[in-house]
PDB file of C-alpha atoms in Angstrom:
ATOM      1  CA  MET A1344      -6.126   5.307  49.961  1.00 32.00           C
ATOM      2  CA  THR A1345      -4.341   4.996  46.647  1.00 37.00           C
ATOM      3  CA  ASN A1346      -3.594   2.094  44.322  1.00 41.00           C
ATOM      4  CA  LEU A1347      -0.168   3.529  43.546  1.00 44.00           C
ATOM      5  CA  PRO A1348       3.035   2.305  45.136  1.00 45.00           C
ATOM      6  CA  VAL A1349       5.819   4.684  46.072  1.00 44.00           C
ATOM      7  CA  ASP A1350       7.144   4.913  42.495  1.00 48.00           C
ATOM      8  CA  GLY A1351       3.774   6.095  41.115  1.00 50.00           C
ATOM      9  CA  THR A1352       3.102   3.078  38.890  1.00 50.00           C
ATOM     10  CA  PRO A1353      -0.324   1.455  39.457  1.00 52.00           C
ATOM     11  CA  LEU A1354      -0.306  -1.863  41.238  1.00 54.00           C
ATOM     12  CA  ALA A1355      -0.697  -4.864  38.956  1.00 57.00           C
ATOM     13  CA  ALA A1356      -0.600  -8.535  39.834  1.00 67.00           C
ATOM     14  CA  ASP A1357       0.513  -9.727  36.400  1.00 86.00           C
ATOM     15  CA  PRO A1358       4.212  -9.103  35.651  1.00 90.00           C
ATOM     16  CA  LEU A1359       3.482  -8.196  32.011  1.00 94.00           C
ATOM     17  CA  THR A1360       0.838  -5.651  33.007  1.00 94.00           C
ATOM     18  CA  ARG A1361       3.244  -4.237  35.564  1.00 93.00           C
ATOM     19  CA  ALA A1362       5.982  -3.882  32.915  1.00 95.00           C
ATOM     20  CA  VAL A1363       3.589  -2.146  30.504  1.00 96.00           C
ATOM     21  CA  LEU A1364       2.488   0.280  33.209  1.00 95.00           C
ATOM     22  CA  GLU A1365       6.116   0.979  34.166  1.00 94.00           C
ATOM     23  CA  ILE A1366       6.911   1.820  30.541  1.00 96.00           C
ATOM     24  CA  ASP A1367       3.794   3.996  30.304  1.00 96.00           C
ATOM     25  CA  GLU A1368       4.793   5.873  33.456  1.00 95.00           C
ATOM     26  CA  TYR A1369       8.351   6.326  32.177  1.00 95.00           C
ATOM     27  CA  SER A1370       7.039   7.656  28.857  1.00 96.00           C
ATOM     28  CA  ALA A1371       4.613   9.967  30.650  1.00 95.00           C
ATOM     29  CA  GLY A1372       7.551  11.444  32.539  1.00 94.00           C
ATOM     30  CA  LEU A1373       9.157  12.378  29.224  1.00 95.00           C
ATOM     31  CA  GLY A1374       6.076  14.319  28.129  1.00 95.00           C
ATOM     32  CA  TRP A1375       4.128  14.243  24.901  1.00 94.00           C
ATOM     33  CA  ASP A1376       5.282  14.590  21.293  1.00 92.00           C
ATOM     34  CA  GLN A1377       7.983  11.960  21.737  1.00 94.00           C
ATOM     35  CA  PRO A1378       9.263   9.471  19.179  1.00 94.00           C
ATOM     36  CA  ALA A1379       8.323   5.809  19.388  1.00 95.00           C
ATOM     37  CA  ARG A1380      10.418   3.847  21.887  1.00 96.00           C
ATOM     38  CA  LEU A1381      11.280   0.161  21.807  1.00 97.00           C
ATOM     39  CA  PHE A1382      12.038  -1.949  24.879  1.00 97.00           C
ATOM     40  CA  ALA A1383      13.369  -5.453  25.423  1.00 96.00           C
ATOM     41  CA  LEU A1384      11.697  -7.254  28.327  1.00 96.00           C
ATOM     42  CA  VAL A1385      14.115  -9.422  30.260  1.00 93.00           C
ATOM     43  CA  ASP A1386      13.779 -11.739  33.239  1.00 89.00           C
ATOM     44  CA  THR A1387      14.917  -9.652  36.214  1.00 88.00           C
ATOM     45  CA  ALA A1388      16.490 -12.531  38.164  1.00 86.00           C
ATOM     46  CA  LYS A1389      18.466 -13.697  35.115  1.00 87.00           C
ATOM     47  CA  LEU A1390      19.564 -10.122  34.417  1.00 84.00           C
ATOM     48  CA  ARG A1391      20.881  -9.774  37.994  1.00 84.00           C
ATOM     49  CA  ALA A1392      22.732 -13.093  37.726  1.00 84.00           C
ATOM     50  CA  GLN A1393      24.093 -12.812  34.188  1.00 85.00           C
ATOM     51  CA  GLU A1394      24.640  -9.059  33.812  1.00 84.00           C
ATOM     52  CA  PRO A1395      25.226  -7.636  37.317  1.00 84.00           C
ATOM     53  CA  SER A1396      26.800  -4.410  36.065  1.00 86.00           C
ATOM     54  CA  LEU A1397      23.850  -3.711  33.730  1.00 80.00           C
ATOM     55  CA  ALA A1398      21.433  -4.590  36.540  1.00 79.00           C
ATOM     56  CA  ALA A1399      23.228  -2.130  38.830  1.00 82.00           C
ATOM     57  CA  GLN A1400      23.112   0.531  36.110  1.00 84.00           C
ATOM     58  CA  LEU A1401      19.336   0.006  35.887  1.00 78.00           C
ATOM     59  CA  GLY A1402      18.959   0.240  39.673  1.00 80.00           C
ATOM     60  CA  ILE A1403      18.120  -3.442  40.056  1.00 80.00           C
ATOM     61  CA  ASP A1404      19.337  -5.121  43.216  1.00 77.00           C
ATOM     62  CA  ASP A1405      18.262  -7.971  45.509  1.00 74.00           C
ATOM     63  CA  SER A1406      15.342  -5.889  46.793  1.00 71.00           C
ATOM     64  CA  THR A1407      13.825  -5.533  43.285  1.00 69.00           C
ATOM     65  CA  THR A1408      10.604  -7.531  43.195  1.00 69.00           C
ATOM     66  CA  THR A1409       9.539  -7.170  39.561  1.00 73.00           C
ATOM     67  CA  SER A1410      10.004 -10.258  37.410  1.00 87.00           C
ATOM     68  CA  LEU A1411      10.272  -8.426  34.062  1.00 92.00           C
ATOM     69  CA  THR A1412      12.626  -5.529  33.466  1.00 90.00           C
ATOM     70  CA  PRO A1413      12.136  -3.206  30.483  1.00 94.00           C
ATOM     71  CA  VAL A1414      15.417  -2.202  28.817  1.00 92.00           C
ATOM     72  CA  GLU A1415      15.098   0.681  26.357  1.00 94.00           C
ATOM     73  CA  GLN A1416      16.713   0.024  22.998  1.00 95.00           C
ATOM     74  CA  ASP A1417      18.419   2.418  20.601  1.00 91.00           C
ATOM     75  CA  GLU A1418      16.242   5.091  19.068  1.00 89.00           C
ATOM     76  CA  ILE A1419      13.997   4.036  16.204  1.00 90.00           C
ATOM     77  CA  PRO A1420      15.336   5.620  12.998  1.00 89.00           C
ATOM     78  CA  ALA A1421      13.385   8.702  11.912  1.00 85.00           C
ATOM     79  CA  GLY A1422      11.652   8.473   8.573  1.00 86.00           C
ATOM     80  CA  VAL A1423      11.408   4.671   8.575  1.00 89.00           C
ATOM     81  CA  PRO A1424       7.820   3.382   8.750  1.00 89.00           C
ATOM     82  CA  LEU A1425       7.263   1.529  12.014  1.00 90.00           C
ATOM     83  CA  ASP A1426       6.124  -1.689  10.345  1.00 88.00           C
ATOM     84  CA  GLU A1427       9.239  -1.753   8.160  1.00 91.00           C
ATOM     85  CA  PHE A1428      11.477  -1.132  11.175  1.00 93.00           C
ATOM     86  CA  LEU A1429       9.832  -3.881  13.230  1.00 93.00           C
ATOM     87  CA  ALA A1430      10.303  -6.325  10.342  1.00 91.00           C
ATOM     88  CA  THR A1431      14.090  -5.906  10.743  1.00 92.00           C
ATOM     89  CA  ILE A1432      14.212  -6.919  14.408  1.00 93.00           C
ATOM     90  CA  ALA A1433      15.351 -10.285  15.735  1.00 91.00           C
ATOM     91  CA  TRP A1434      15.759 -10.736  19.489  1.00 95.00           C
ATOM     92  CA  PRO A1435      18.412 -12.862  21.228  1.00 93.00           C
ATOM     93  CA  ASP A1436      17.213 -15.770  23.376  1.00 92.00           C
ATOM     94  CA  ALA A1437      17.829 -13.778  26.586  1.00 90.00           C
ATOM     95  CA  VAL A1438      14.947 -11.426  25.685  1.00 95.00           C
ATOM     96  CA  THR A1439      11.665 -12.684  27.136  1.00 96.00           C
ATOM     97  CA  GLY A1440       9.472 -10.150  25.360  1.00 97.00           C
ATOM     98  CA  CYS A1441       9.377  -6.691  23.885  1.00 98.00           C
ATOM     99  CA  ALA A1442       7.328  -3.526  24.154  1.00 98.00           C
ATOM    100  CA  LEU A1443       6.774  -0.425  22.104  1.00 97.00           C
ATOM    101  CA  THR A1444       5.339   2.920  23.045  1.00 97.00           C
ATOM    102  CA  VAL A1445       4.065   5.184  20.292  1.00 95.00           C
ATOM    103  CA  GLU A1446       1.831   8.250  20.031  1.00 93.00           C
ATOM    104  CA  ARG A1447      -0.970   8.455  17.485  1.00 89.00           C
ATOM    105  CA  LEU A1448      -4.125  10.364  16.675  1.00 82.00           C
ATOM    106  CA  MET A1449      -7.350   8.403  16.855  1.00 81.00           C
ATOM    107  CA  LEU A1450     -10.978   9.073  16.096  1.00 75.00           C
ATOM    108  CA  PRO A1451     -14.096   7.656  17.720  1.00 72.00           C
ATOM    109  CA  PRO A1452     -15.941   4.992  15.689  1.00 73.00           C
ATOM    110  CA  SER A1453     -18.671   7.545  14.903  1.00 75.00           C
ATOM    111  CA  ALA A1454     -16.176   9.489  12.761  1.00 74.00           C
ATOM    112  CA  GLU A1455     -15.993   6.654  10.211  1.00 74.00           C
ATOM    113  CA  ASP A1456     -19.317   7.758   8.737  1.00 75.00           C
ATOM    114  CA  SER A1457     -17.888  11.162   7.835  1.00 76.00           C
ATOM    115  CA  GLU A1458     -14.627   9.867   6.312  1.00 77.00           C
ATOM    116  CA  PRO A1459     -14.322  11.041   2.695  1.00 76.00           C
ATOM    117  CA  ALA A1460     -13.894   8.199   0.210  1.00 79.00           C
ATOM    118  CA  GLY A1461     -10.856   7.652  -1.957  1.00 80.00           C
ATOM    119  CA  MET A1462      -8.174   9.239   0.240  1.00 77.00           C
ATOM    120  CA  ASP A1463      -4.610   7.965   0.163  1.00 81.00           C
ATOM    121  CA  GLU A1464      -2.652   7.482   3.395  1.00 74.00           C
ATOM    122  CA  ALA A1465      -1.259  11.049   3.462  1.00 77.00           C
ATOM    123  CA  GLN A1466      -4.674  12.592   2.808  1.00 78.00           C
ATOM    124  CA  LEU A1467      -6.264  10.430   5.489  1.00 73.00           C
ATOM    125  CA  ALA A1468      -3.585  11.483   8.021  1.00 73.00           C
ATOM    126  CA  LYS A1469      -4.281  15.163   7.287  1.00 81.00           C
ATOM    127  CA  TRP A1470      -8.035  14.615   7.579  1.00 75.00           C
ATOM    128  CA  VAL A1471      -7.625  12.877  10.962  1.00 69.00           C
ATOM    129  CA  ALA A1472      -5.269  15.622  12.209  1.00 75.00           C
ATOM    130  CA  LYS A1473      -7.887  18.285  11.442  1.00 78.00           C
ATOM    131  CA  HIS A1474     -10.923  16.350  12.685  1.00 79.00           C
ATOM    132  CA  PRO A1475     -12.582  18.059  15.687  1.00 78.00           C
ATOM    133  CA  ASP A1476     -13.115  14.736  17.527  1.00 76.00           C
ATOM    134  CA  ARG A1477      -9.503  13.545  17.264  1.00 79.00           C
ATOM    135  CA  GLN A1478      -7.754  12.339  20.384  1.00 84.00           C
ATOM    136  CA  GLU A1479      -4.027  12.080  20.970  1.00 89.00           C
ATOM    137  CA  VAL A1480      -3.172   8.742  22.508  1.00 93.00           C
ATOM    138  CA  ARG A1481       0.007   7.084  23.736  1.00 96.00           C
ATOM    139  CA  MET A1482      -0.092   3.333  23.234  1.00 96.00           C
ATOM    140  CA  THR A1483       2.243   0.978  25.046  1.00 97.00           C
ATOM    141  CA  VAL A1484       2.038  -2.584  23.767  1.00 97.00           C
ATOM    142  CA  ALA A1485       4.029  -5.578  24.994  1.00 97.00           C
ATOM    143  CA  VAL A1486       4.255  -9.198  23.924  1.00 97.00           C
ATOM    144  CA  LEU A1487       6.089 -12.168  25.371  1.00 97.00           C
ATOM    145  CA  ARG A1488       7.632 -15.068  23.484  1.00 96.00           C
ATOM    146  CA  ASP A1489       4.919 -17.352  24.872  1.00 94.00           C
ATOM    147  CA  GLY A1490       2.228 -15.248  23.156  1.00 94.00           C
ATOM    148  CA  ARG A1491       0.905 -13.269  26.108  1.00 96.00           C
ATOM    149  CA  ARG A1492       0.112  -9.622  25.349  1.00 97.00           C
ATOM    150  CA  GLU A1493      -0.746  -6.458  27.237  1.00 97.00           C
ATOM    151  CA  SER A1494      -1.448  -2.861  26.287  1.00 96.00           C
ATOM    152  CA  ALA A1495      -1.879   0.479  27.997  1.00 96.00           C
ATOM    153  CA  LEU A1496      -3.585   3.521  26.472  1.00 94.00           C
ATOM    154  CA  ARG A1497      -3.196   7.045  27.792  1.00 95.00           C
ATOM    155  CA  LEU A1498      -5.216   9.910  26.305  1.00 92.00           C
ATOM    156  CA  ARG A1499      -3.511  13.278  26.240  1.00 91.00           C
ATOM    157  CA  GLU A1500      -6.657  14.992  27.514  1.00 89.00           C
ATOM    158  CA  LYS A1501      -6.801  12.552  30.453  1.00 88.00           C
ATOM    159  CA  ASP A1502      -3.072  12.464  31.139  1.00 87.00           C
ATOM    160  CA  SER A1503      -3.207  10.832  34.542  1.00 88.00           C
ATOM    161  CA  THR A1504      -1.923   7.505  35.819  1.00 89.00           C
ATOM    162  CA  SER A1505      -5.379   6.710  37.180  1.00 88.00           C
ATOM    163  CA  GLU A1506      -6.915   7.175  33.685  1.00 89.00           C
ATOM    164  CA  VAL A1507      -4.673   4.680  31.850  1.00 93.00           C
ATOM    165  CA  LEU A1508      -6.637   1.873  30.217  1.00 92.00           C
ATOM    166  CA  THR A1509      -5.128  -1.624  30.089  1.00 93.00           C
ATOM    167  CA  GLY A1510      -6.087  -4.781  28.272  1.00 93.00           C
ATOM    168  CA  SER A1511      -4.592  -7.566  26.223  1.00 93.00           C
ATOM    169  CA  ALA A1512      -6.469  -6.773  22.997  1.00 91.00           C
ATOM    170  CA  LEU A1513      -6.527  -2.956  22.866  1.00 92.00           C
ATOM    171  CA  VAL A1514      -4.054  -2.628  19.970  1.00 92.00           C
ATOM    172  CA  PRO A1515      -4.116  -6.002  18.190  1.00 93.00           C
ATOM    173  CA  GLY A1516      -2.310  -4.921  15.008  1.00 93.00           C
ATOM    174  CA  LEU A1517       0.665  -3.528  16.883  1.00 94.00           C
ATOM    175  CA  ALA A1518       0.752  -6.595  19.147  1.00 96.00           C
ATOM    176  CA  GLU A1519       0.866  -8.819  16.040  1.00 95.00           C
ATOM    177  CA  ALA A1520       3.749  -6.786  14.599  1.00 94.00           C
ATOM    178  CA  LEU A1521       5.693  -7.078  17.874  1.00 96.00           C
ATOM    179  CA  ALA A1522       4.977 -10.819  18.126  1.00 96.00           C
ATOM    180  CA  ALA A1523       6.395 -11.233  14.612  1.00 95.00           C
ATOM    181  CA  THR A1524       9.782 -10.002  15.898  1.00 95.00           C
ATOM    182  CA  PHE A1525      10.080 -13.353  17.755  1.00 95.00           C
ATOM    183  CA  GLU A1526       9.329 -15.552  14.746  1.00 89.00           C
ATOM    184  CA  ALA A1527      12.217 -17.417  13.185  1.00 71.00           C
TER     185      ALA A1527
END
């Protein structure tokens, strides 16, 4: 028996978790070494009622049971730091939440002891990239206007739907940056 529905996305009771896992599965289908991707999260029923042609384009009809629909936004400009880009975003009222998927290198906490002192950001990035314990990870983080958050982490070496970790506090800094896009 499997915990995967027909579309391959793990079952999740919470609509936000479900949306995050759908985005993770979509990103996994594109493969690794992809640019960051930004998504608006919209209420599926309102989307069907207010934008029927867009809903049809996205494959959403009366049989769609999800309550949040991720809508991929334009590509994030290359060369612009992610935090600077996110600071430029303001969402219309119709957007219930947003999500971002991004790939990064990470080290286990034990690697902090071996980190050379006095490195600038570029030097630190090179050191992490060459570290033997580095892991490539795809992070998908979503926030809603009401403050709820969810994240999914997928390690490249364990690139399987059944190995995706979820939790509301896995990537708090990125969640804070996304939540700031809803502040007036």
